[in-house]
mmCIF file of C-alpha atoms in Angstrom:
data_model
loop_
_atom_site.group_PDB
_atom_site.id
_atom_site.type_symbol
_atom_site.label_atom_id
_atom_site.label_comp_id
_atom_site.label_asym_id
_atom_site.label_seq_id
_atom_site.Cartn_x
_atom_site.Cartn_y
_atom_site.Cartn_z
ATOM 1 C CA MET D 811 -7.691 -10.395 28.257
ATOM 2 C CA LYS D 812 -7.087 -12.221 25.026
ATOM 3 C CA ALA D 813 -5.919 -10.866 21.647
ATOM 4 C CA VAL D 814 -5.347 -12.724 18.460
ATOM 5 C CA MET D 815 -2.675 -11.387 15.958
ATOM 6 C CA TYR D 816 -3.188 -12.903 12.543
ATOM 7 C CA GLY D 817 0.304 -12.891 11.050
ATOM 8 C CA GLY D 818 3.571 -13.300 12.762
ATOM 9 C CA GLY D 819 5.582 -11.352 10.294
ATOM 10 C CA ASN D 820 7.403 -8.110 10.443
ATOM 11 C CA ILE D 821 4.474 -5.948 11.288
ATOM 12 C CA GLY D 822 2.665 -8.415 13.326
ATOM 13 C CA ARG D 823 5.503 -9.079 15.680
ATOM 14 C CA GLY D 824 7.402 -5.837 15.184
ATOM 15 C CA PHE D 825 4.374 -3.473 15.836
ATOM 16 C CA ILE D 826 0.892 -4.712 16.568
ATOM 17 C CA GLY D 827 1.571 -7.720 18.733
ATOM 18 C CA SER D 828 3.912 -5.758 20.722
ATOM 19 C CA LEU D 829 1.342 -2.987 21.372
ATOM 20 C CA LEU D 830 -1.383 -5.485 22.175
ATOM 21 C CA SER D 831 1.135 -7.212 24.779
ATOM 22 C CA GLN D 832 2.081 -4.114 26.262
ATOM 23 C CA SER D 833 -1.596 -3.166 26.721
ATOM 24 C CA GLY D 834 -1.979 -6.247 28.923
ATOM 25 C CA TYR D 835 -3.198 -8.693 26.485
ATOM 26 C CA ARG D 836 -2.292 -12.445 26.201
ATOM 27 C CA VAL D 837 -1.461 -12.491 22.442
ATOM 28 C CA THR D 838 -1.858 -15.496 20.411
ATOM 29 C CA PHE D 839 -0.242 -15.302 16.927
ATOM 30 C CA VAL D 840 -1.773 -17.163 14.052
ATOM 31 C CA ASP D 841 0.738 -17.911 11.369
ATOM 32 C CA VAL D 842 1.636 -20.974 8.909
ATOM 33 C CA ALA D 843 5.551 -20.611 9.340
ATOM 34 C CA ASP D 844 6.594 -23.510 11.560
ATOM 35 C CA PRO D 845 9.589 -21.827 13.038
ATOM 36 C CA VAL D 846 7.724 -18.692 14.101
ATOM 37 C CA VAL D 847 4.834 -20.766 15.576
ATOM 38 C CA ASN D 848 7.069 -23.204 17.373
ATOM 39 C CA HIS D 849 9.301 -20.415 18.853
ATOM 40 C CA LEU D 850 6.438 -18.492 20.323
ATOM 41 C CA LYS D 851 4.854 -21.565 21.695
ATOM 42 C CA GLU D 852 7.824 -22.672 23.339
ATOM 43 C CA LYS D 853 9.475 -19.338 24.597
ATOM 44 C CA GLU D 854 6.246 -17.188 24.888
ATOM 45 C CA CYS D 855 8.240 -14.204 24.237
ATOM 46 C CA TYR D 856 10.376 -12.544 21.425
ATOM 47 C CA PRO D 857 12.810 -9.627 21.154
ATOM 48 C CA ILE D 858 12.440 -6.276 19.271
ATOM 49 C CA ARG D 859 15.196 -4.008 18.534
ATOM 50 C CA TYR D 860 14.629 -0.312 18.200
ATOM 51 C CA VAL D 861 17.256 0.784 15.832
ATOM 52 C CA PHE D 862 18.385 4.501 15.334
ATOM 53 C CA SER D 863 21.403 6.426 14.032
ATOM 54 C CA GLY D 864 23.055 6.490 17.554
ATOM 55 C CA GLY D 865 22.661 2.782 18.231
ATOM 56 C CA HIS D 866 19.767 0.576 19.412
ATOM 57 C CA GLU D 867 17.563 -0.517 22.317
ATOM 58 C CA ASP D 868 16.385 -4.080 23.033
ATOM 59 C CA VAL D 869 12.916 -4.926 24.328
ATOM 60 C CA LEU D 870 11.349 -8.263 25.164
ATOM 61 C CA VAL D 871 7.756 -8.870 24.081
ATOM 62 C CA GLU D 872 6.167 -11.347 26.643
ATOM 63 C CA ASN D 873 2.925 -13.006 27.433
ATOM 64 C CA VAL D 874 2.613 -14.474 23.901
ATOM 65 C CA THR D 875 1.951 -17.774 22.202
ATOM 66 C CA ALA D 876 0.967 -19.049 18.766
ATOM 67 C CA VAL D 877 -1.161 -21.462 16.669
ATOM 68 C CA ASN D 878 -0.561 -22.800 13.165
ATOM 69 C CA GLY D 879 -3.014 -21.236 10.686
ATOM 70 C CA ASN D 880 -3.236 -24.601 8.955
ATOM 71 C CA ASP D 881 -4.848 -25.956 11.939
ATOM 72 C CA ALA D 882 -8.250 -24.644 11.329
ATOM 73 C CA GLU D 883 -9.734 -25.894 14.507
ATOM 74 C CA ALA D 884 -7.107 -24.290 16.647
ATOM 75 C CA ALA D 885 -7.079 -21.029 14.778
ATOM 76 C CA SER D 886 -10.941 -20.780 14.894
ATOM 77 C CA ASP D 887 -10.966 -21.477 18.646
ATOM 78 C CA VAL D 888 -8.660 -18.613 19.498
ATOM 79 C CA ILE D 889 -10.717 -16.337 17.358
ATOM 80 C CA ALA D 890 -13.848 -17.472 19.082
ATOM 81 C CA ASN D 891 -12.527 -16.608 22.460
ATOM 82 C CA CYS D 892 -10.564 -13.668 22.202
ATOM 83 C CA ASP D 893 -11.359 -9.992 22.977
ATOM 84 C CA ILE D 894 -9.783 -8.223 20.138
ATOM 85 C CA MET D 895 -8.074 -9.320 16.924
ATOM 86 C CA ALA D 896 -5.768 -7.708 14.241
ATOM 87 C CA THR D 897 -4.524 -8.888 10.936
ATOM 88 C CA ALA D 898 -1.317 -8.216 9.234
ATOM 89 C CA VAL D 899 -0.729 -10.793 6.594
ATOM 90 C CA GLY D 900 -0.381 -8.945 3.319
ATOM 91 C CA ALA D 901 -3.205 -8.141 0.707
ATOM 92 C CA ARG D 902 -2.356 -11.174 -1.378
ATOM 93 C CA ILE D 903 -2.735 -13.613 1.617
ATOM 94 C CA LEU D 904 -6.155 -12.255 2.854
ATOM 95 C CA LYS D 905 -8.306 -14.659 0.984
ATOM 96 C CA PHE D 906 -6.553 -17.637 2.606
ATOM 97 C CA ILE D 907 -7.299 -16.478 6.148
ATOM 98 C CA ILE D 908 -11.004 -15.820 5.669
ATOM 99 C CA PRO D 909 -12.192 -19.451 6.266
ATOM 100 C CA ASN D 910 -10.580 -19.453 9.685
ATOM 101 C CA ILE D 911 -12.085 -16.134 10.456
ATOM 102 C CA VAL D 912 -15.604 -17.125 9.443
ATOM 103 C CA ALA D 913 -15.306 -20.372 11.560
ATOM 104 C CA GLY D 914 -14.255 -18.488 14.432
ATOM 105 C CA LEU D 915 -16.997 -15.915 14.059
ATOM 106 C CA ARG D 916 -19.551 -18.879 13.859
ATOM 107 C CA LYS D 917 -18.220 -20.363 17.152
ATOM 108 C CA ARG D 918 -18.339 -16.918 18.777
ATOM 109 C CA TRP D 919 -22.067 -16.478 17.987
ATOM 110 C CA ALA D 920 -22.977 -20.048 18.992
ATOM 111 C CA MET D 921 -21.346 -19.304 22.336
ATOM 112 C CA GLY D 922 -23.307 -15.890 22.581
ATOM 113 C CA LYS D 923 -19.980 -13.988 22.635
ATOM 114 C CA GLY D 924 -20.173 -10.214 22.509
ATOM 115 C CA PRO D 925 -18.796 -7.971 19.618
ATOM 116 C CA LEU D 926 -15.336 -8.573 17.993
ATOM 117 C CA ASN D 927 -13.381 -5.689 16.680
ATOM 118 C CA ILE D 928 -10.654 -6.704 13.978
ATOM 119 C CA ILE D 929 -8.029 -4.012 13.359
ATOM 120 C CA ILE D 930 -6.914 -4.315 9.866
ATOM 121 C CA CYS D 931 -3.185 -3.580 9.425
ATOM 122 C CA GLU D 932 -2.943 -4.266 5.576
ATOM 123 C CA ASN D 933 -1.350 -1.825 3.097
ATOM 124 C CA LEU D 934 -4.534 -1.905 0.930
ATOM 125 C CA MET D 935 -7.116 0.798 -0.037
ATOM 126 C CA ASP D 936 -10.537 0.023 1.378
ATOM 127 C CA ALA D 937 -9.225 -2.867 3.277
ATOM 128 C CA ASN D 938 -12.342 -3.124 5.356
ATOM 129 C CA LEU D 939 -14.580 -3.311 2.312
ATOM 130 C CA VAL D 940 -12.395 -6.080 0.795
ATOM 131 C CA ILE D 941 -12.403 -8.219 3.882
ATOM 132 C CA GLU D 942 -16.113 -7.679 4.524
ATOM 133 C CA GLY D 943 -16.881 -8.829 0.919
ATOM 134 C CA MET D 944 -14.742 -11.925 1.295
ATOM 135 C CA ILE D 945 -16.378 -12.861 4.693
ATOM 136 C CA LYS D 946 -19.884 -12.268 3.596
ATOM 137 C CA GLU D 947 -19.497 -14.475 0.535
ATOM 138 C CA GLN D 948 -19.382 -17.368 3.034
ATOM 139 C CA LEU D 949 -22.234 -16.272 5.220
ATOM 140 C CA THR D 950 -25.816 -16.979 5.176
ATOM 141 C CA GLU D 951 -28.243 -13.991 5.090
ATOM 142 C CA GLU D 952 -29.014 -14.673 8.881
ATOM 143 C CA GLU D 953 -25.320 -14.572 9.651
ATOM 144 C CA LYS D 954 -24.642 -11.446 7.560
ATOM 145 C CA ALA D 955 -27.024 -9.580 9.843
ATOM 146 C CA LYS D 956 -25.153 -10.919 13.017
ATOM 147 C CA PHE D 957 -21.917 -10.046 11.398
ATOM 148 C CA ASP D 958 -23.097 -6.332 10.883
ATOM 149 C CA GLU D 959 -24.375 -5.928 14.437
ATOM 150 C CA THR D 960 -21.282 -7.645 16.063
ATOM 151 C CA VAL D 961 -18.077 -7.258 14.100
ATOM 152 C CA GLY D 962 -16.157 -4.153 13.751
ATOM 153 C CA LEU D 963 -13.806 -3.996 10.835
ATOM 154 C CA VAL D 964 -11.466 -1.144 11.985
ATOM 155 C CA GLU D 965 -8.851 0.282 9.403
ATOM 156 C CA ALA D 966 -5.498 1.255 10.738
ATOM 157 C CA SER D 967 -2.751 3.509 9.220
ATOM 158 C CA ILE D 968 0.562 1.599 9.686
ATOM 159 C CA GLY D 969 3.274 4.148 9.804
ATOM 160 C CA ARG D 970 6.073 2.254 11.503
ATOM 161 C CA MET D 971 8.912 1.240 9.028
ATOM 162 C CA VAL D 972 9.856 -2.281 9.346
ATOM 163 C CA PRO D 973 12.543 -3.565 6.857
ATOM 164 C CA VAL D 974 13.284 -7.025 5.647
ATOM 165 C CA GLN D 975 15.090 -8.680 8.370
ATOM 166 C CA THR D 976 18.696 -9.709 7.560
ATOM 167 C CA GLU D 977 20.829 -12.263 9.508
ATOM 168 C CA GLU D 978 23.032 -9.286 10.614
ATOM 169 C CA MET D 979 19.876 -7.464 11.914
ATOM 170 C CA LYS D 980 18.655 -10.689 13.788
ATOM 171 C CA ASP D 981 21.963 -10.704 15.558
ATOM 172 C CA GLY D 982 21.863 -14.562 16.623
ATOM 173 C CA GLU D 983 18.386 -14.327 17.716
ATOM 174 C CA PRO D 984 15.983 -15.628 14.776
ATOM 175 C CA MET D 985 12.726 -13.953 16.091
ATOM 176 C CA ARG D 986 14.378 -10.562 16.560
ATOM 177 C CA VAL D 987 12.599 -7.896 14.625
ATOM 178 C CA CYS D 988 14.430 -4.631 14.077
ATOM 179 C CA VAL D 989 12.275 -1.582 13.843
ATOM 180 C CA GLU D 990 12.151 2.222 14.073
ATOM 181 C CA ARG D 991 10.877 3.889 17.143
ATOM 182 C CA TYR D 992 7.843 5.349 15.642
ATOM 183 C CA GLY D 993 4.792 3.647 17.127
ATOM 184 C CA PHE D 994 1.720 5.833 16.531
ATOM 185 C CA LEU D 995 -1.364 3.966 15.371
ATOM 186 C CA PRO D 996 -4.226 5.722 14.036
ATOM 187 C CA THR D 997 -7.545 3.796 13.683
ATOM 188 C CA ASP D 998 -10.890 4.262 12.461
ATOM 189 C CA GLY D 999 -12.858 5.400 15.579
ATOM 190 C CA ALA D 1000 -16.254 4.974 13.806
ATOM 191 C CA ALA D 1001 -15.746 1.493 13.005
ATOM 192 C CA PHE D 1002 -15.567 -0.127 16.543
ATOM 193 C CA LYS D 1003 -18.393 -2.260 17.761
ATOM 194 C CA GLY D 1004 -19.197 -2.180 21.552
ATOM 195 C CA GLY D 1005 -16.682 0.485 22.693
ATOM 196 C CA ILE D 1006 -13.007 1.218 21.827
ATOM 197 C CA PRO D 1007 -10.445 -0.835 23.591
ATOM 198 C CA GLU D 1008 -7.366 0.688 25.456
ATOM 199 C CA ILE D 1009 -4.542 -0.231 23.330
ATOM 200 C CA LYS D 1010 -1.103 1.514 23.817
ATOM 201 C CA ASN D 1011 -0.319 4.342 21.136
ATOM 202 C CA MET D 1012 -3.626 3.650 19.211
ATOM 203 C CA VAL D 1013 -5.567 6.777 18.606
ATOM 204 C CA PRO D 1014 -8.896 6.543 17.056
ATOM 205 C CA PHE D 1015 -9.897 9.213 14.527
ATOM 206 C CA ALA D 1016 -13.128 10.045 12.622
ATOM 207 C CA PRO D 1017 -13.439 10.508 9.908
ATOM 208 C CA PHE D 1018 -10.660 8.316 9.013
ATOM 209 C CA ASP D 1019 -10.351 8.546 5.419
ATOM 210 C CA PHE D 1020 -7.709 11.516 5.740
ATOM 211 C CA TYR D 1021 -5.439 9.336 7.674
ATOM 212 C CA ILE D 1022 -5.578 6.560 5.143
ATOM 213 C CA LYS D 1023 -4.951 9.011 2.343
ATOM 214 C CA ARG D 1024 -2.335 10.811 4.241
ATOM 215 C CA LYS D 1025 -0.243 7.564 4.775
ATOM 216 C CA LEU D 1026 -0.755 6.489 1.155
ATOM 217 C CA TYR D 1027 -0.389 9.816 -0.799
ATOM 218 C CA VAL D 1028 2.363 11.313 1.405
ATOM 219 C CA HIS D 1029 4.347 8.771 3.279
ATOM 220 C CA ASN D 1030 4.024 5.596 0.980
ATOM 221 C CA MET D 1031 4.269 7.827 -2.137
ATOM 222 C CA GLY D 1032 7.490 9.626 -0.901
ATOM 223 C CA HIS D 1033 8.866 6.349 0.177
ATOM 224 C CA ALA D 1034 8.182 4.784 -3.335
ATOM 225 C CA THR D 1035 9.742 7.869 -4.981
ATOM 226 C CA CYS D 1036 12.685 7.808 -2.954
ATOM 227 C CA ALA D 1037 13.292 4.051 -3.754
ATOM 228 C CA TYR D 1038 12.721 4.491 -7.343
ATOM 229 C CA LEU D 1039 14.989 7.308 -7.634
ATOM 230 C CA GLY D 1040 17.763 5.541 -5.446
ATOM 231 C CA ASP D 1041 17.485 2.455 -7.694
ATOM 232 C CA LEU D 1042 17.808 4.695 -10.811
ATOM 233 C CA LEU D 1043 20.964 6.037 -9.190
ATOM 234 C CA GLY D 1044 22.218 2.427 -8.355
ATOM 235 C CA LEU D 1045 21.859 2.948 -4.519
ATOM 236 C CA ALA D 1046 20.859 0.080 -2.298
ATOM 237 C CA TYR D 1047 19.470 1.789 0.795
ATOM 238 C CA ILE D 1048 16.720 4.461 1.396
ATOM 239 C CA TYR D 1049 19.020 6.393 3.593
ATOM 240 C CA GLN D 1050 21.524 6.527 0.887
ATOM 241 C CA SER D 1051 19.007 7.804 -1.593
ATOM 242 C CA ILE D 1052 17.473 10.463 0.528
ATOM 243 C CA ASP D 1053 20.912 11.788 1.220
ATOM 244 C CA VAL D 1054 21.324 12.910 -2.371
ATOM 245 C CA ALA D 1055 20.320 16.616 -2.413
ATOM 246 C CA ASP D 1056 18.421 16.330 -5.737
ATOM 247 C CA VAL D 1057 16.420 13.133 -4.610
ATOM 248 C CA ARG D 1058 15.431 14.894 -1.333
ATOM 249 C CA ILE D 1059 14.106 17.878 -3.242
ATOM 250 C CA LEU D 1060 12.073 15.743 -5.627
ATOM 251 C CA VAL D 1061 10.805 13.546 -2.992
ATOM 252 C CA GLN D 1062 9.804 16.512 -0.723
ATOM 253 C CA ASN D 1063 8.164 18.393 -3.436
ATOM 254 C CA ALA D 1064 6.231 15.522 -4.463
ATOM 255 C CA MET D 1065 4.966 14.941 -0.854
ATOM 256 C CA LEU D 1066 4.049 18.717 -0.701
ATOM 257 C CA GLU D 1067 1.915 18.478 -3.807
ATOM 258 C CA SER D 1068 0.016 15.671 -2.271
ATOM 259 C CA ALA D 1069 -0.112 17.644 1.038
ATOM 260 C CA LEU D 1070 -1.700 20.531 -0.837
ATOM 261 C CA ALA D 1071 -4.308 18.274 -2.434
ATOM 262 C CA LEU D 1072 -4.984 16.838 0.909
ATOM 263 C CA SER D 1073 -5.358 20.031 2.739
ATOM 264 C CA LYS D 1074 -7.942 21.276 -0.051
ATOM 265 C CA LYS D 1075 -9.886 18.099 0.129
ATOM 266 C CA TYR D 1076 -10.139 17.675 4.021
ATOM 267 C CA GLY D 1077 -9.807 21.191 5.221
ATOM 268 C CA VAL D 1078 -6.790 20.097 7.278
ATOM 269 C CA GLU D 1079 -4.118 22.759 7.892
ATOM 270 C CA LEU D 1080 -1.502 22.581 5.337
ATOM 271 C CA ALA D 1081 1.197 23.434 8.149
ATOM 272 C CA ASP D 1082 0.114 20.295 9.990
ATOM 273 C CA ILE D 1083 0.654 18.049 7.069
ATOM 274 C CA ARG D 1084 4.075 19.729 6.148
ATOM 275 C CA ALA D 1085 5.212 19.083 9.754
ATOM 276 C CA HIS D 1086 4.193 15.265 9.290
ATOM 277 C CA ILE D 1087 6.364 15.504 5.867
ATOM 278 C CA GLU D 1088 9.446 16.785 7.830
ATOM 279 C CA ASP D 1089 9.001 13.885 10.314
ATOM 280 C CA VAL D 1090 8.780 11.219 7.740
ATOM 281 C CA LEU D 1091 11.692 12.813 5.728
ATOM 282 C CA PHE D 1092 13.854 12.509 8.862
ATOM 283 C CA ARG D 1093 12.881 9.038 9.444
ATOM 284 C CA PHE D 1094 14.013 8.102 5.823
ATOM 285 C CA THR D 1095 17.521 9.036 6.895
ATOM 286 C CA ASN D 1096 17.583 6.148 9.667
ATOM 287 C CA GLU D 1097 20.800 4.384 8.360
ATOM 288 C CA ALA D 1098 20.503 1.742 11.142
ATOM 289 C CA LEU D 1099 16.990 0.566 9.725
ATOM 290 C CA LYS D 1100 18.915 -0.580 6.578
ATOM 291 C CA ASP D 1101 15.678 -0.486 4.453
ATOM 292 C CA THR D 1102 16.419 -1.237 0.945
ATOM 293 C CA CYS D 1103 15.255 0.603 -2.189
ATOM 294 C CA GLN D 1104 14.205 -3.007 -3.515
ATOM 295 C CA ARG D 1105 11.898 -3.574 -0.708
ATOM 296 C CA VAL D 1106 10.188 -0.206 -0.635
ATOM 297 C CA GLY D 1107 10.006 -0.239 -4.548
ATOM 298 C CA GLY D 1108 8.763 -3.815 -4.784
ATOM 299 C CA ASP D 1109 5.365 -5.003 -6.033
ATOM 300 C CA PRO D 1110 5.432 -2.053 -8.888
ATOM 301 C CA GLY D 1111 2.059 -3.507 -10.339
ATOM 302 C CA ARG D 1112 0.083 -2.679 -7.198
ATOM 303 C CA LYS D 1113 1.942 0.447 -6.544
ATOM 304 C CA LEU D 1114 1.452 2.029 -9.951
ATOM 305 C CA SER D 1115 -2.274 1.006 -10.073
ATOM 306 C CA PRO D 1116 -4.887 3.802 -10.477
ATOM 307 C CA GLU D 1117 -5.658 4.534 -6.845
ATOM 308 C CA ASP D 1118 -2.503 3.703 -5.289
ATOM 309 C CA ARG D 1119 0.319 5.883 -4.006
ATOM 310 C CA LEU D 1120 1.873 7.369 -7.263
ATOM 311 C CA ILE D 1121 -1.130 7.521 -9.749
ATOM 312 C CA GLY D 1122 -3.659 8.078 -7.002
ATOM 313 C CA SER D 1123 -1.889 11.075 -5.587
ATOM 314 C CA SER D 1124 -1.727 12.693 -8.868
ATOM 315 C CA LYS D 1125 -5.438 11.955 -9.354
ATOM 316 C CA LEU D 1126 -6.222 13.521 -6.167
ATOM 317 C CA ALA D 1127 -4.327 16.838 -7.183
ATOM 318 C CA MET D 1128 -6.219 16.911 -10.516
ATOM 319 C CA GLU D 1129 -9.621 16.315 -8.745
ATOM 320 C CA GLN D 1130 -8.708 19.198 -6.416
ATOM 321 C CA GLY D 1131 -8.373 21.546 -9.417
ATOM 322 C CA MET D 1132 -4.644 22.148 -8.695
ATOM 323 C CA THR D 1133 -2.532 23.664 -11.346
ATOM 324 C CA PRO D 1134 1.191 23.670 -11.751
ATOM 325 C CA GLU D 1135 1.131 27.352 -10.424
ATOM 326 C CA ASP D 1136 -0.685 26.130 -7.148
ATOM 327 C CA ILE D 1137 2.003 23.515 -6.653
ATOM 328 C CA LEU D 1138 4.920 25.832 -7.306
ATOM 329 C CA GLY D 1139 3.384 28.541 -5.253
ATOM 330 C CA GLN D 1140 3.206 26.449 -2.165
ATOM 331 C CA VAL D 1141 6.574 24.538 -2.764
ATOM 332 C CA CYS D 1142 8.575 27.615 -3.662
ATOM 333 C CA GLY D 1143 6.410 30.404 -2.176
ATOM 334 C CA GLU D 1144 9.243 31.764 0.044
ATOM 335 C CA LEU D 1145 11.386 32.418 -3.173
ATOM 336 C CA GLY D 1146 8.809 34.881 -4.532
ATOM 337 C CA VAL D 1147 8.151 32.880 -7.856
ATOM 338 C CA VAL D 1148 6.997 35.037 -10.671
ATOM 339 C CA PHE D 1149 5.199 33.274 -13.773
ATOM 340 C CA MET D 1150 6.462 34.831 -16.736
ATOM 341 C CA GLU D 1151 4.579 32.833 -19.315
ATOM 342 C CA THR D 1152 2.138 30.010 -19.554
ATOM 343 C CA THR D 1153 1.784 27.745 -22.499
ATOM 344 C CA GLU D 1154 -1.284 25.330 -22.941
ATOM 345 C CA VAL D 1155 -0.412 21.692 -23.084
ATOM 346 C CA SER D 1156 -2.167 19.519 -25.385
ATOM 347 C CA TYR D 1157 -2.000 15.821 -26.728
ATOM 348 C CA LYS D 1158 -1.030 15.472 -30.397
ATOM 349 C CA CYS D 1159 -0.566 12.260 -32.290
ATOM 350 C CA TYR D 1160 1.670 12.458 -35.500
ATOM 351 C CA CYS D 1161 0.021 9.577 -37.347
ATOM 352 C CA SER D 1162 -1.166 10.169 -40.791
ATOM 353 C CA ARG D 1163 -2.318 8.069 -43.810
ATOM 354 C CA GLU D 1164 0.977 8.433 -45.370
ATOM 355 C CA ARG D 1165 2.845 7.079 -42.490
ATOM 356 C CA VAL D 1166 0.315 4.136 -42.457
ATOM 357 C CA GLU D 1167 0.686 3.557 -46.184
ATOM 358 C CA SER D 1168 4.585 3.428 -45.565
ATOM 359 C CA ALA D 1169 4.128 0.865 -42.773
ATOM 360 C CA LEU D 1170 1.951 -1.235 -44.919
ATOM 361 C CA ILE D 1171 4.385 -1.234 -47.700
ATOM 362 C CA SER D 1172 6.957 -2.607 -45.393
ATOM 363 C CA LEU D 1173 4.876 -5.615 -45.297
ATOM 364 C CA GLY D 1174 6.051 -6.592 -48.783
ATOM 365 C CA LYS D 1175 4.317 -7.268 -52.000
ATOM 366 C CA LYS D 1176 3.108 -10.758 -51.294
ATOM 367 C CA GLU D 1177 1.497 -10.162 -48.178
ATOM 368 C CA LEU D 1178 -0.301 -6.887 -49.639
ATOM 369 C CA ALA D 1179 -1.616 -8.760 -52.599
ATOM 370 C CA GLU D 1180 -2.863 -11.631 -50.226
ATOM 371 C CA ILE D 1181 -4.703 -8.816 -48.244
ATOM 372 C CA ALA D 1182 -6.092 -7.333 -51.490
ATOM 373 C CA GLN D 1183 -7.404 -10.885 -52.608
ATOM 374 C CA GLU D 1184 -9.628 -11.208 -49.638
ATOM 375 C CA GLY D 1185 -11.777 -8.480 -51.224
ATOM 376 C CA LYS D 1186 -12.540 -6.652 -48.127
ATOM 377 C CA GLU D 1187 -11.957 -3.273 -46.552
ATOM 378 C CA PHE D 1188 -8.728 -3.350 -44.553
ATOM 379 C CA PRO D 1189 -8.656 -1.150 -41.405
ATOM 380 C CA VAL D 1190 -5.556 0.083 -39.667
ATOM 381 C CA GLU D 1191 -6.058 1.648 -36.183
ATOM 382 C CA CYS D 1192 -3.284 3.999 -34.674
ATOM 383 C CA GLN D 1193 -2.470 2.537 -31.254
ATOM 384 C CA PHE D 1194 -1.798 5.945 -29.672
ATOM 385 C CA CYS D 1195 -4.915 8.147 -30.711
ATOM 386 C CA ASP D 1196 -7.429 5.283 -31.995
ATOM 387 C CA THR D 1197 -7.726 6.849 -35.373
ATOM 388 C CA VAL D 1198 -8.783 4.281 -37.926
ATOM 389 C CA TYR D 1199 -7.492 4.418 -41.426
ATOM 390 C CA LYS D 1200 -9.413 2.237 -43.933
ATOM 391 C CA PHE D 1201 -7.996 0.866 -47.225
ATOM 392 C CA THR D 1202 -10.119 -0.751 -49.926
ATOM 393 C CA PRO D 1203 -8.713 -3.754 -51.979
ATOM 394 C CA GLU D 1204 -7.996 -1.126 -54.711
ATOM 395 C CA ASP D 1205 -5.891 0.945 -52.368
ATOM 396 C CA ILE D 1206 -3.798 -2.010 -51.465
ATOM 397 C CA LEU D 1207 -3.282 -2.866 -54.963
ATOM 398 C CA GLU D 1208 -2.157 0.582 -55.497
ATOM 399 C CA LEU D 1209 0.589 0.239 -52.793
ATOM 400 C CA VAL D 1210 1.650 -2.949 -54.154
ATOM 401 C CA LYS D 1211 2.070 -1.095 -57.618
ATOM 402 C CA ASN D 1212 4.100 1.646 -55.941
ATOM 403 C CA SER D 1213 6.248 -0.434 -53.612
#
């Protein structure tokens, strides 16, 4: 059996490629990093180190090779002839691998090959739809129909934490990847075409949306919160941040808020999600993993986007009609919380015409006179509440007079 692992980075080698190899596949990595490609072609193996607080365990991943993604012919050939494929290249790189995937699919169709399932291991919401759109942009209408019949785009929820690999972690072996033991791989069971393959630790679920949201709004959100709070305290590592009592409480309560929203939306027992939270929090304490606050908190533009881990989890809570009382009742329920008083929260902007006039006067008489000479109404919009204050040329001259 043949598998293609597009992406020979930390997740590709440190998780998915390993599972495929252990499941009996001959794994071909596709990557553009020459040191990675050349090593895998020459050695046909690489080491993984499972790290934990008490030490580590080394495992050799065998029966692997590689081709360079810049060699379009070679990359498309292995895609055309494989039995299963996975991607782990990063959301920003996806657009660059699409031409090779399309070329490989065309070769498969010309050869009369059966369905191809592509397990998508990207930290990206609706990754299957994003990739489908990118691929179909390059297909004819006839090819689009073949694609729908023969290609399964299978989302996966990647829970294994794999930090940036330092020279210390490589320990003299450039291809070594240090990872945590956690190896559970939930996938979208409804997305497979032509049957579900047997892959170690892969568990297909349907409907899968709950697992995607749980990963993003519980694990990723808690991880990011821990990283940002740790950075605020001047701490370098996640294990140091979660070891601060106040940080742990804030992170845990934020995760519990998401848990309550997920439970309400998907009808999943809250106790099950809380058990998952305890497991994730324990994994954050793994000192040997040396995961940094900088790595986990990186790419804030994406992580603070409307549907991502922080804002998205808050929106989910609001969509489920959750109130602060709901959240506190779940988080602190054992303490017998009693709400003594509630105060309605509302937005209020303190702008006024008088404040705007003061701001205009600060421009100076010369500039105000030039504005008045234009003979047009001069609008000033508050950037907070969008209120527009209008000033006639006569109003402006009056400000000149009073300034």
